[in-house]
mmCIF file of C-alpha atoms in Angstrom:
data_model
loop_
_atom_site.group_PDB
_atom_site.id
_atom_site.type_symbol
_atom_site.label_atom_id
_atom_site.label_comp_id
_atom_site.label_asym_id
_atom_site.label_seq_id
_atom_site.Cartn_x
_atom_site.Cartn_y
_atom_site.Cartn_z
ATOM 1 C CA MET A 4 34.263 104.145 84.606
ATOM 2 C CA ARG A 5 34.882 106.398 87.784
ATOM 3 C CA LYS A 6 34.352 103.354 90.226
ATOM 4 C CA THR A 7 36.936 101.332 87.956
ATOM 5 C CA LEU A 8 39.580 103.870 88.358
ATOM 6 C CA ILE A 9 39.156 104.380 91.854
ATOM 7 C CA GLY A 10 39.392 100.621 92.300
ATOM 8 C CA ALA A 11 42.513 100.441 90.175
ATOM 9 C CA LEU A 12 44.245 103.200 92.110
ATOM 10 C CA ALA A 13 43.248 101.387 95.542
ATOM 11 C CA ILE A 14 44.637 98.276 94.427
ATOM 12 C CA SER A 15 47.801 99.959 93.032
ATOM 13 C CA THR A 16 48.086 101.776 96.234
ATOM 14 C CA LEU A 17 47.589 99.000 98.430
ATOM 15 C CA SER A 18 50.199 96.952 96.403
ATOM 16 C CA LEU A 19 52.870 99.509 97.005
ATOM 17 C CA ALA A 20 52.223 99.938 100.879
ATOM 18 C CA ILE A 21 52.499 95.646 100.653
ATOM 19 C CA ALA A 22 55.826 96.121 98.623
ATOM 20 C CA GLN A 23 57.037 98.439 101.217
ATOM 21 C CA ALA A 24 56.197 96.615 104.169
ATOM 22 C CA ASN A 25 58.067 93.764 102.558
ATOM 23 C CA ALA A 26 61.044 95.714 101.807
ATOM 24 C CA ALA A 27 64.093 94.370 103.509
ATOM 25 C CA GLU A 28 66.173 97.073 105.423
ATOM 26 C CA ILE A 29 68.932 96.678 107.408
ATOM 27 C CA LYS A 30 71.294 99.206 109.383
ATOM 28 C CA VAL A 31 75.275 99.146 109.100
ATOM 29 C CA GLY A 32 77.339 101.202 110.822
ATOM 30 C CA THR A 33 80.614 102.358 109.347
ATOM 31 C CA VAL A 34 83.482 105.031 110.297
ATOM 32 C CA ALA A 35 82.943 108.197 108.520
ATOM 33 C CA GLY A 36 85.301 108.726 105.393
ATOM 34 C CA PRO A 37 85.995 106.869 102.506
ATOM 35 C CA GLU A 38 85.205 103.489 104.251
ATOM 36 C CA THR A 39 81.506 104.657 104.009
ATOM 37 C CA ASP A 40 81.734 105.658 100.489
ATOM 38 C CA VAL A 41 82.829 101.890 99.669
ATOM 39 C CA MET A 42 79.865 100.758 101.577
ATOM 40 C CA GLN A 43 77.908 103.104 99.784
ATOM 41 C CA VAL A 44 78.563 101.198 96.588
ATOM 42 C CA ALA A 45 77.733 97.723 98.208
ATOM 43 C CA ALA A 46 74.334 99.263 99.509
ATOM 44 C CA ASP A 47 73.554 100.261 95.910
ATOM 45 C CA ILE A 48 74.526 96.862 94.581
ATOM 46 C CA ALA A 49 72.281 95.220 97.393
ATOM 47 C CA LYS A 50 69.307 97.324 96.342
ATOM 48 C CA GLU A 51 69.714 96.717 92.609
ATOM 49 C CA LYS A 52 70.325 93.040 93.005
ATOM 50 C CA PHE A 53 68.267 91.771 96.158
ATOM 51 C CA ASP A 54 65.861 94.806 96.703
ATOM 52 C CA LEU A 55 67.513 95.186 100.312
ATOM 53 C CA ASP A 56 67.701 98.663 101.742
ATOM 54 C CA VAL A 57 70.954 99.260 103.685
ATOM 55 C CA GLU A 58 70.985 102.413 105.562
ATOM 56 C CA ILE A 59 74.428 103.231 106.476
ATOM 57 C CA VAL A 60 75.166 104.872 110.183
ATOM 58 C CA GLU A 61 78.287 107.232 110.243
ATOM 59 C CA PHE A 62 80.356 107.258 113.251
ATOM 60 C CA THR A 63 83.390 109.135 114.103
ATOM 61 C CA ASP A 64 84.992 106.963 116.939
ATOM 62 C CA TYR A 65 85.916 103.054 117.125
ATOM 63 C CA VAL A 66 83.936 102.163 120.441
ATOM 64 C CA THR A 67 80.422 103.325 119.465
ATOM 65 C CA PRO A 68 79.613 101.195 116.568
ATOM 66 C CA ASN A 69 80.309 97.986 118.521
ATOM 67 C CA ALA A 70 77.867 99.331 121.569
ATOM 68 C CA ALA A 71 75.521 100.272 118.740
ATOM 69 C CA LEU A 72 75.587 96.773 117.304
ATOM 70 C CA ALA A 73 75.377 95.392 120.933
ATOM 71 C CA ASP A 74 72.301 97.121 121.870
ATOM 72 C CA GLY A 75 70.482 96.500 118.644
ATOM 73 C CA SER A 76 70.414 99.806 116.960
ATOM 74 C CA LEU A 77 72.575 98.358 114.092
ATOM 75 C CA ASP A 78 72.274 95.204 112.362
ATOM 76 C CA ALA A 79 76.090 94.894 111.247
ATOM 77 C CA ASN A 80 78.914 97.251 111.454
ATOM 78 C CA ALA A 81 81.957 97.461 108.851
ATOM 79 C CA TYR A 82 85.072 99.086 110.296
ATOM 80 C CA GLN A 83 86.944 97.119 112.511
ATOM 81 C CA HIS A 84 89.586 93.820 112.165
ATOM 82 C CA GLU A 85 89.069 90.416 113.842
ATOM 83 C CA PRO A 86 91.829 91.293 116.696
ATOM 84 C CA TYR A 87 89.991 94.683 117.631
ATOM 85 C CA MET A 88 86.591 92.885 117.777
ATOM 86 C CA ASN A 89 88.007 89.972 119.772
ATOM 87 C CA ALA A 90 89.446 92.437 122.367
ATOM 88 C CA MET A 91 86.060 94.357 122.561
ATOM 89 C CA VAL A 92 84.170 90.906 122.748
ATOM 90 C CA ARG A 93 86.546 90.042 125.979
ATOM 91 C CA ASP A 94 86.488 93.275 127.278
ATOM 92 C CA ARG A 95 83.024 94.220 127.104
ATOM 93 C CA GLY A 96 81.342 90.796 127.079
ATOM 94 C CA TYR A 97 79.689 91.385 123.279
ATOM 95 C CA ASP A 98 78.412 88.172 121.508
ATOM 96 C CA PHE A 99 79.483 89.017 117.938
ATOM 97 C CA ALA A 100 80.676 86.811 115.006
ATOM 98 C CA ILE A 101 82.130 87.478 111.709
ATOM 99 C CA ALA A 102 79.479 87.631 108.670
ATOM 100 C CA GLY A 103 82.476 88.317 105.920
ATOM 101 C CA ARG A 104 85.862 89.712 105.302
ATOM 102 C CA THR A 105 86.340 93.298 103.760
ATOM 103 C CA PHE A 106 89.763 94.833 103.104
ATOM 104 C CA VAL A 107 93.272 94.926 104.499
ATOM 105 C CA TYR A 108 93.786 98.654 105.434
ATOM 106 C CA PRO A 109 97.494 98.804 106.330
ATOM 107 C CA ILE A 110 98.318 100.853 109.093
ATOM 108 C CA GLY A 111 101.338 103.388 108.672
ATOM 109 C CA ALA A 112 103.856 105.454 110.447
ATOM 110 C CA TYR A 113 103.942 108.906 109.315
ATOM 111 C CA SER A 114 106.296 112.252 110.374
ATOM 112 C CA GLU A 115 105.931 115.851 109.141
ATOM 113 C CA LYS A 116 109.303 116.273 110.543
ATOM 114 C CA TYR A 117 111.768 113.149 108.830
ATOM 115 C CA ASP A 118 111.757 111.801 105.420
ATOM 116 C CA SER A 119 113.068 108.221 106.721
ATOM 117 C CA ILE A 120 112.878 106.399 109.567
ATOM 118 C CA ASP A 121 116.833 106.535 110.036
ATOM 119 C CA GLU A 122 116.452 110.049 110.517
ATOM 120 C CA LEU A 123 114.204 109.503 113.646
ATOM 121 C CA PRO A 124 116.345 110.790 116.703
ATOM 122 C CA ASP A 125 116.903 109.424 119.991
ATOM 123 C CA GLY A 126 114.244 110.657 122.499
ATOM 124 C CA ALA A 127 111.394 111.104 119.564
ATOM 125 C CA THR A 128 107.670 111.361 120.496
ATOM 126 C CA ILE A 129 105.800 108.630 119.019
ATOM 127 C CA ALA A 130 102.120 108.923 119.052
ATOM 128 C CA LEU A 131 100.051 105.593 118.944
ATOM 129 C CA PRO A 132 96.373 104.858 118.713
ATOM 130 C CA ASN A 133 95.147 103.859 121.911
ATOM 131 C CA ASP A 134 92.468 101.130 120.936
ATOM 132 C CA PRO A 135 93.590 97.647 122.387
ATOM 133 C CA SER A 136 94.705 96.125 119.229
ATOM 134 C CA ASN A 137 96.183 98.991 116.930
ATOM 135 C CA GLU A 138 98.305 99.943 119.471
ATOM 136 C CA GLY A 139 99.753 96.410 119.713
ATOM 137 C CA ARG A 140 99.794 96.503 115.883
ATOM 138 C CA SER A 141 102.163 99.500 115.800
ATOM 139 C CA LEU A 142 104.342 98.337 118.448
ATOM 140 C CA ILE A 143 104.847 94.923 116.789
ATOM 141 C CA LEU A 144 106.007 96.857 113.773
ATOM 142 C CA MET A 145 108.532 98.667 115.630
ATOM 143 C CA HIS A 146 109.706 95.505 117.278
ATOM 144 C CA ASN A 147 109.947 94.022 113.936
ATOM 145 C CA LEU A 148 112.115 96.704 112.589
ATOM 146 C CA GLY A 149 114.690 96.663 115.620
ATOM 147 C CA LEU A 150 113.483 99.787 117.090
ATOM 148 C CA ILE A 151 112.461 98.518 120.292
ATOM 149 C CA GLN A 152 112.042 94.993 121.704
ATOM 150 C CA LEU A 153 108.656 93.639 123.236
ATOM 151 C CA ASP A 154 108.224 91.343 125.818
ATOM 152 C CA ASP A 155 106.241 89.038 123.690
ATOM 153 C CA PRO A 156 106.248 90.110 120.197
ATOM 154 C CA GLU A 157 102.999 87.792 119.452
ATOM 155 C CA ASN A 158 100.931 89.830 121.878
ATOM 156 C CA LEU A 159 98.433 91.412 119.496
ATOM 157 C CA GLU A 160 97.478 93.981 122.445
ATOM 158 C CA ALA A 161 101.208 95.283 123.524
ATOM 159 C CA THR A 162 101.176 98.506 125.202
ATOM 160 C CA PRO A 163 104.237 100.486 126.065
ATOM 161 C CA LEU A 164 104.336 98.645 129.129
ATOM 162 C CA ASN A 165 105.148 95.476 127.175
ATOM 163 C CA VAL A 166 108.468 97.469 125.796
ATOM 164 C CA SER A 167 111.326 95.473 127.442
ATOM 165 C CA GLU A 168 113.899 97.418 125.663
ATOM 166 C CA ASN A 169 114.091 101.232 124.334
ATOM 167 C CA GLU A 170 117.646 101.963 123.794
ATOM 168 C CA HIS A 171 116.498 105.053 121.849
ATOM 169 C CA ASP A 172 114.546 106.526 124.577
ATOM 170 C CA TYR A 173 111.373 107.100 122.340
ATOM 171 C CA GLU A 174 108.490 108.554 124.126
ATOM 172 C CA PHE A 175 105.210 106.975 123.738
ATOM 173 C CA ARG A 176 101.726 109.224 123.490
ATOM 174 C CA GLU A 177 98.664 107.167 123.350
ATOM 175 C CA ILE A 178 95.930 109.113 121.297
ATOM 176 C CA GLU A 179 92.503 108.276 120.136
ATOM 177 C CA ALA A 180 93.000 107.029 116.323
ATOM 178 C CA ALA A 181 90.549 109.870 115.112
ATOM 179 C CA GLN A 182 92.834 112.455 116.708
ATOM 180 C CA LEU A 183 96.247 111.301 115.410
ATOM 181 C CA PRO A 184 96.421 113.325 112.121
ATOM 182 C CA ARG A 185 95.939 116.508 114.196
ATOM 183 C CA VAL A 186 98.459 115.922 116.675
ATOM 184 C CA LEU A 187 101.078 114.922 113.969
ATOM 185 C CA PRO A 188 102.712 118.378 113.609
ATOM 186 C CA ASP A 189 103.193 118.055 117.520
ATOM 187 C CA VAL A 190 104.940 114.866 117.604
ATOM 188 C CA ASP A 191 107.822 113.181 115.619
ATOM 189 C CA MET A 192 106.023 110.303 114.245
ATOM 190 C CA ALA A 193 102.743 108.972 114.610
ATOM 191 C CA PHE A 194 101.014 105.791 113.581
ATOM 192 C CA ILE A 195 97.800 106.270 111.847
ATOM 193 C CA ASN A 196 95.200 103.811 110.428
ATOM 194 C CA ASN A 197 94.675 104.410 106.771
ATOM 195 C CA THR A 198 90.522 104.975 107.829
ATOM 196 C CA PHE A 199 91.855 108.424 109.154
ATOM 197 C CA ALA A 200 95.206 108.639 107.026
ATOM 198 C CA GLN A 201 93.739 108.945 103.629
ATOM 199 C CA PRO A 202 91.004 111.974 104.733
ATOM 200 C CA ALA A 203 93.703 113.727 105.931
ATOM 201 C CA GLY A 204 95.802 113.569 102.866
ATOM 202 C CA LEU A 205 98.163 111.143 103.875
ATOM 203 C CA SER A 206 99.851 108.385 101.479
ATOM 204 C CA LEU A 207 100.653 105.326 102.762
ATOM 205 C CA ASP A 208 103.437 105.778 99.930
ATOM 206 C CA ASP A 209 104.937 108.593 102.605
ATOM 207 C CA ALA A 210 104.702 106.270 105.820
ATOM 208 C CA LEU A 211 108.090 105.651 107.233
ATOM 209 C CA ILE A 212 106.885 102.377 108.196
ATOM 210 C CA LYS A 213 104.071 100.562 106.543
ATOM 211 C CA GLU A 214 102.326 97.136 106.826
ATOM 212 C CA GLY A 215 102.392 95.127 103.815
ATOM 213 C CA PRO A 216 99.604 93.115 102.164
ATOM 214 C CA GLU A 217 100.398 89.940 104.066
ATOM 215 C CA SER A 218 98.936 91.755 107.213
ATOM 216 C CA PRO A 219 96.744 89.674 109.599
ATOM 217 C CA TYR A 220 94.710 92.534 109.980
ATOM 218 C CA VAL A 221 91.779 92.068 107.794
ATOM 219 C CA ASN A 222 88.761 94.104 108.405
ATOM 220 C CA ILE A 223 85.377 92.484 108.783
ATOM 221 C CA ILE A 224 81.573 92.650 108.753
ATOM 222 C CA ALA A 225 80.602 92.009 112.124
ATOM 223 C CA VAL A 226 77.094 91.083 113.241
ATOM 224 C CA ARG A 227 75.427 89.943 116.447
ATOM 225 C CA ALA A 228 76.079 85.962 117.180
ATOM 226 C CA GLY A 229 73.878 84.067 114.763
ATOM 227 C CA ASP A 230 72.746 86.969 112.496
ATOM 228 C CA GLU A 231 75.501 85.780 110.241
ATOM 229 C CA ASP A 232 72.931 83.435 108.646
ATOM 230 C CA ARG A 233 70.192 85.895 108.304
ATOM 231 C CA GLU A 234 69.485 86.271 104.553
ATOM 232 C CA GLU A 235 69.780 90.112 104.643
ATOM 233 C CA ILE A 236 73.176 89.480 106.016
ATOM 234 C CA LYS A 237 74.076 87.366 103.632
ATOM 235 C CA GLN A 238 73.076 89.453 100.806
ATOM 236 C CA LEU A 239 74.966 92.478 102.079
ATOM 237 C CA VAL A 240 78.254 90.586 102.306
ATOM 238 C CA GLU A 241 77.716 89.201 98.416
ATOM 239 C CA ALA A 242 77.258 92.800 97.502
ATOM 240 C CA TYR A 243 80.007 94.005 99.326
ATOM 241 C CA GLN A 244 82.602 91.211 98.064
ATOM 242 C CA SER A 245 82.037 92.559 94.663
ATOM 243 C CA ASP A 246 84.298 93.661 92.118
ATOM 244 C CA GLU A 247 82.616 97.088 91.935
ATOM 245 C CA VAL A 248 83.274 97.417 95.741
ATOM 246 C CA ALA A 249 86.750 96.528 95.062
ATOM 247 C CA ALA A 250 87.281 98.906 92.315
ATOM 248 C CA LYS A 251 85.713 101.862 94.320
ATOM 249 C CA ALA A 252 88.053 101.062 97.363
ATOM 250 C CA ASP A 253 91.190 101.033 94.970
ATOM 251 C CA GLU A 254 90.141 104.491 93.597
ATOM 252 C CA LEU A 255 89.792 105.948 97.104
ATOM 253 C CA PHE A 256 92.642 104.498 98.882
ATOM 254 C CA LYS A 257 94.498 104.666 95.958
ATOM 255 C CA GLY A 258 95.847 101.183 95.611
ATOM 256 C CA SER A 259 96.098 100.647 99.749
ATOM 257 C CA ALA A 260 93.066 98.850 100.426
ATOM 258 C CA VAL A 261 93.693 94.956 99.693
ATOM 259 C CA PRO A 262 90.619 92.615 99.088
ATOM 260 C CA GLY A 263 90.630 90.323 102.122
ATOM 261 C CA TRP A 264 88.093 87.849 100.371
ATOM 262 C CA GLU A 265 90.185 86.896 97.719
#
């Protein structure tokens, strides 16, 4: 009897070890905040539906998650839109691909001093995100409203150097995206990505300028080129592009996260 129990225990332990060894695992990078909470819902679905263990690694900036993906520390990341990824690929030589689309997180321009864009005075100080594409994204919004003129309004990576007409004499300050909510009291207006606006208590409804749902800046799940066909990556994308994830994003972003896969 004792030998039987020992044998059964040994078989059970061996089976558990084999199951653990065979369990699929991937690491996904996100930017700390509500986007991580959204990814956690996808991770829970991936575990339940595919027995896929998704480890979420949080970052506080826009540069490091791509470096970690490139060096193999991550299997995927989900925080950036395609124009930003393309800029990083070109500037740093990364070999990335898009595994799936997530949400459009509209960018907005906020102010603690003014309630309307019409109140913004000449000579106002305007803070812009300093990453290659979101800075252009902000300037294009200003161009489209006639606040400034760009030498090429199709240039997604425009900087203040590309402002050809500035009749209101706006002063631009280029700031790291994560720091923009902190400098808001010190400037007249700041363009802030929803990734950082929401945790700072800023609502897109209060923005002086904001993108609409037609924005081309759909966020993506990025992987190293070739990995988009990995079974685990496909499972992650399927788990993410679900009604449960869309509902969580709607709850956290209060309707300002638009599913990009529909």
